[in-house]
mmCIF file with all atom_site columns, C-alpha atoms in Angstrom:
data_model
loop_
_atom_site.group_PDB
_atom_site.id
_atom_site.type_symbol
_atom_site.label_atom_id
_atom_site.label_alt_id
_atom_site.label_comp_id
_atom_site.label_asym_id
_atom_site.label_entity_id
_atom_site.label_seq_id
_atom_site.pdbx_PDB_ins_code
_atom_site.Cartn_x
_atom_site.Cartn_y
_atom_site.Cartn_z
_atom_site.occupancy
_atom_site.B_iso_or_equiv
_atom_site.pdbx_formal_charge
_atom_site.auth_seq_id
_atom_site.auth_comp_id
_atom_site.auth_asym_id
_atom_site.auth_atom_id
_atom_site.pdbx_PDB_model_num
ATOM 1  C CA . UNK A 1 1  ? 120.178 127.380 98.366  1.00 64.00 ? 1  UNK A CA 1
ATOM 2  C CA . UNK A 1 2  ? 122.142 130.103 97.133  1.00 80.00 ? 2  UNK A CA 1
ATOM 3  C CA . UNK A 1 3  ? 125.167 129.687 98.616  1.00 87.00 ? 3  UNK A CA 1
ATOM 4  C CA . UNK A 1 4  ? 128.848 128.720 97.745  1.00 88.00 ? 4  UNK A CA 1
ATOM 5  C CA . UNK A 1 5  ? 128.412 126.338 100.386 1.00 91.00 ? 5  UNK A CA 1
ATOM 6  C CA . UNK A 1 6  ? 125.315 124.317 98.371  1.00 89.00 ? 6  UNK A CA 1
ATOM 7  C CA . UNK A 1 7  ? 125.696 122.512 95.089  1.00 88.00 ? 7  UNK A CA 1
ATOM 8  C CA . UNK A 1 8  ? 122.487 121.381 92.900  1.00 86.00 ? 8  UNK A CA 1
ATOM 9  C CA . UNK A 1 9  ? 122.852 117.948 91.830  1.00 88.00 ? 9  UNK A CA 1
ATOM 10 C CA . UNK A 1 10 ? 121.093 116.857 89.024  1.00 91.00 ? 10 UNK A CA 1
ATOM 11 C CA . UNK A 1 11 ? 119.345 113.353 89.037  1.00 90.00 ? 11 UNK A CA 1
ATOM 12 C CA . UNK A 1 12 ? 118.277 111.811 85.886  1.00 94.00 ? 12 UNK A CA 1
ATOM 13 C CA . UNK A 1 13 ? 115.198 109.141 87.135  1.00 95.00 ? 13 UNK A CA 1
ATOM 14 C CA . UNK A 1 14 ? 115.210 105.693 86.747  1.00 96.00 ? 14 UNK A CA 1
ATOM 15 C CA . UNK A 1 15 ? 114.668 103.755 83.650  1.00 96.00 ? 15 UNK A CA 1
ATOM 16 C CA . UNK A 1 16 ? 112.004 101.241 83.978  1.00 95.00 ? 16 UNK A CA 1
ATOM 17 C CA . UNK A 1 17 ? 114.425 98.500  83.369  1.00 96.00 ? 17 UNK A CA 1
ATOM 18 C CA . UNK A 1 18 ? 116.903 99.973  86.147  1.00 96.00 ? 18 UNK A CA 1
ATOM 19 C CA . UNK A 1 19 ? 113.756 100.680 88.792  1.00 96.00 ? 19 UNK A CA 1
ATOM 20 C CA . UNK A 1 20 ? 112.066 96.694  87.886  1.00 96.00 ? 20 UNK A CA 1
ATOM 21 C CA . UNK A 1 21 ? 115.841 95.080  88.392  1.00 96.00 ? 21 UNK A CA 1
ATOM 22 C CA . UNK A 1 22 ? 115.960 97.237  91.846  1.00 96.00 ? 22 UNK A CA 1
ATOM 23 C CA . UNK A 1 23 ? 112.218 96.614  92.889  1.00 96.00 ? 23 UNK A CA 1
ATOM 24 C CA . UNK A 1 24 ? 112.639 93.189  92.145  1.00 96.00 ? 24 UNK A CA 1
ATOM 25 C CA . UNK A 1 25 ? 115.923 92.571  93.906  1.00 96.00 ? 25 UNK A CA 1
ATOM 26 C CA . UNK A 1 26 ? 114.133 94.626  97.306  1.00 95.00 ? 26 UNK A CA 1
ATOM 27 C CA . UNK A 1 27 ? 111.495 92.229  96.261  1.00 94.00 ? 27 UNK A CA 1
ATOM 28 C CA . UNK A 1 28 ? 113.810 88.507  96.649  1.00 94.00 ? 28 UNK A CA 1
ATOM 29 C CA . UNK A 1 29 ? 115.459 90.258  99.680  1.00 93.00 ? 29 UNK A CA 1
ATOM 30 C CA . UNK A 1 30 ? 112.242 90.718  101.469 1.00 90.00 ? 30 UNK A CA 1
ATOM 31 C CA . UNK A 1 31 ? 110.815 87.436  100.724 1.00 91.00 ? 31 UNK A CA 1
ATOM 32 C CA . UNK A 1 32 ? 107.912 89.321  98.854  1.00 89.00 ? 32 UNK A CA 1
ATOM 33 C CA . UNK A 1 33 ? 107.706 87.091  95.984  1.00 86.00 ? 33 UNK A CA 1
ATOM 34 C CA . UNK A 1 34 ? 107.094 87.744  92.270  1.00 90.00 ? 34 UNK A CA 1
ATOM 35 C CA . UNK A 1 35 ? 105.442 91.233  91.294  1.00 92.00 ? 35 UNK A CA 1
ATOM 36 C CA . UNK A 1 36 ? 103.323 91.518  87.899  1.00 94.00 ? 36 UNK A CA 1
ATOM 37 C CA . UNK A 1 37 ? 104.452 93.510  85.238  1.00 94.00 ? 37 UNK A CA 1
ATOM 38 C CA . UNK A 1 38 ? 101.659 96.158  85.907  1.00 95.00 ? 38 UNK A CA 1
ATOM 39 C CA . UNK A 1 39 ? 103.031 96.299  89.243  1.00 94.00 ? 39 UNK A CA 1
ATOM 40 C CA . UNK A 1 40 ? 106.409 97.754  88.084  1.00 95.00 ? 40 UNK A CA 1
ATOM 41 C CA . UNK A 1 41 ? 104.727 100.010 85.658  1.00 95.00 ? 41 UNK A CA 1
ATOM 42 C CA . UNK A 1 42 ? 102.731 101.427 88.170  1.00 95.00 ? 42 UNK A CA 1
ATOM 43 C CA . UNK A 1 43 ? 105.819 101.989 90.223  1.00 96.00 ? 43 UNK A CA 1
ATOM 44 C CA . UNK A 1 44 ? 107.764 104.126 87.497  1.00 96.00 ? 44 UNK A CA 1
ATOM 45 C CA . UNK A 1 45 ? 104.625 105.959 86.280  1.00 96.00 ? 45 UNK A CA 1
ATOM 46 C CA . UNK A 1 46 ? 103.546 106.853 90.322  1.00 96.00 ? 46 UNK A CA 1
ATOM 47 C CA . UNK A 1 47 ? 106.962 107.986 90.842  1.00 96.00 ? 47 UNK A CA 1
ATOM 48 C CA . UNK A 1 48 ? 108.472 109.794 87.985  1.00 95.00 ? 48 UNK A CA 1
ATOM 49 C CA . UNK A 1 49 ? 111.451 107.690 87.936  1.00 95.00 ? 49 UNK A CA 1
ATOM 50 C CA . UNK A 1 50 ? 112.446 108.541 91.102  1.00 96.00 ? 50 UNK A CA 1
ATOM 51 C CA . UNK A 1 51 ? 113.974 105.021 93.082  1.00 96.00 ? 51 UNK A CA 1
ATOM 52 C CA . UNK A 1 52 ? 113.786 106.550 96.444  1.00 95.00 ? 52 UNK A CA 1
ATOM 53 C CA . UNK A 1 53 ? 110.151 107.173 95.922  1.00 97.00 ? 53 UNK A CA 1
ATOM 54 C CA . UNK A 1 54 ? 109.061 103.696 94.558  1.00 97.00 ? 54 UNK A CA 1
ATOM 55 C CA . UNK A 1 55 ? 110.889 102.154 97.167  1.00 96.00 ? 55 UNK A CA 1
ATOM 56 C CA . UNK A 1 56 ? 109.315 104.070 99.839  1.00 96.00 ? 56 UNK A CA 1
ATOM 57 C CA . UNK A 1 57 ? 105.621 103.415 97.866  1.00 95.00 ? 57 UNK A CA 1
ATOM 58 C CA . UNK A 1 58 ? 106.648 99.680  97.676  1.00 94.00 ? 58 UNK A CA 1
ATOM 59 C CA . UNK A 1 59 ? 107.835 99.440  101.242 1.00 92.00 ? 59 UNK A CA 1
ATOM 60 C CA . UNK A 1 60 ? 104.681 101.472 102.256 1.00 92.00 ? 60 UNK A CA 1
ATOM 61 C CA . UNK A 1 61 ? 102.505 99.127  100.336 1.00 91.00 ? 61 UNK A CA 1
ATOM 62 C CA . UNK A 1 62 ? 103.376 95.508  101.368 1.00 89.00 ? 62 UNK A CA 1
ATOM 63 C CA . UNK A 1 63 ? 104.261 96.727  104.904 1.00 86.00 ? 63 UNK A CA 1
ATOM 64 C CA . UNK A 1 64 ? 100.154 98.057  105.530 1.00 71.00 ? 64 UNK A CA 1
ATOM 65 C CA . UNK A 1 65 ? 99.151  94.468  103.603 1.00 64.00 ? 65 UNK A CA 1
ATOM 66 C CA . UNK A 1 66 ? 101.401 92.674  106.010 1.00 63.00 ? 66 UNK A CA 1
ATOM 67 C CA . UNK A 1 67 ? 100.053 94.669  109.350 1.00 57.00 ? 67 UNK A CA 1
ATOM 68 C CA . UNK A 1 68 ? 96.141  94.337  107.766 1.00 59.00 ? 68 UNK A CA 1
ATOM 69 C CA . UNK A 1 69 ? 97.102  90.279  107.619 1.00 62.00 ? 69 UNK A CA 1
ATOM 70 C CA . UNK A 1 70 ? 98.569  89.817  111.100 1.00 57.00 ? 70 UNK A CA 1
ATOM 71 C CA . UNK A 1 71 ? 95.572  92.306  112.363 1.00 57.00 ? 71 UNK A CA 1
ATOM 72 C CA . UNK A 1 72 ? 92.579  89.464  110.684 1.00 62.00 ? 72 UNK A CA 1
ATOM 73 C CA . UNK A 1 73 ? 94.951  86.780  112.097 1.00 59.00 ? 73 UNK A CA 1
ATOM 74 C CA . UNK A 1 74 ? 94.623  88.559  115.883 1.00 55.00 ? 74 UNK A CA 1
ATOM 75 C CA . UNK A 1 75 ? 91.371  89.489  115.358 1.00 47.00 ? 75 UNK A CA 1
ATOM 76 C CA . UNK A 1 76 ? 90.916  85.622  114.802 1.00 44.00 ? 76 UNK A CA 1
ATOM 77 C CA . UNK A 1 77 ? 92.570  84.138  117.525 1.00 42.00 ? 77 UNK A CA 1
ATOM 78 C CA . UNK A 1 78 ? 90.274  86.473  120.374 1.00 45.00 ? 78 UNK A CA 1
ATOM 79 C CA . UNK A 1 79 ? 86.899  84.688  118.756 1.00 40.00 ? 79 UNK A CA 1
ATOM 80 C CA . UNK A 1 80 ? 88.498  81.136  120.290 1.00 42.00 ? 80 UNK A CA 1
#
């Protein structure tokens, strides 16, 4: 890290107007649907402002809902 050959970049995180507008965009893109208000709050406060971590929690979050609803729709199909 302390090298000629490394710069630090400084990030300033996310406004929660900036973070909603990208979460929701990810959101209309992916065919997710509308998110609550608490939903984006919970986003910035869980991440610190930090987009690349929201995404990643948001991606994380409807990806295991998705896999949990196909699963119950397998898991129904093998009781015919």
């Amino acid at each position: 890290l302390y090298s000629n050959l490394v710069q630090i970049l400084t990030i300033q995180p996310a406004t929660k107007a900036k973070m909603k507008k990208c979460l929701q965009s990810i959101a209309k893109t992916e065919g997710i649907g509308t998110l609550s208000s608490d939903f984006f709050e919970e986003m910035h406060l869980s991440s610190g402002g930090d987009m690349r971590h929201a995404v990643l929690a948001m991606q994380f979050r409807f990806s295991s809902k998705n896999a949990r609803q196909q699963q119950s729709g397998k898991d129904s199909t093998k009781r015919d």
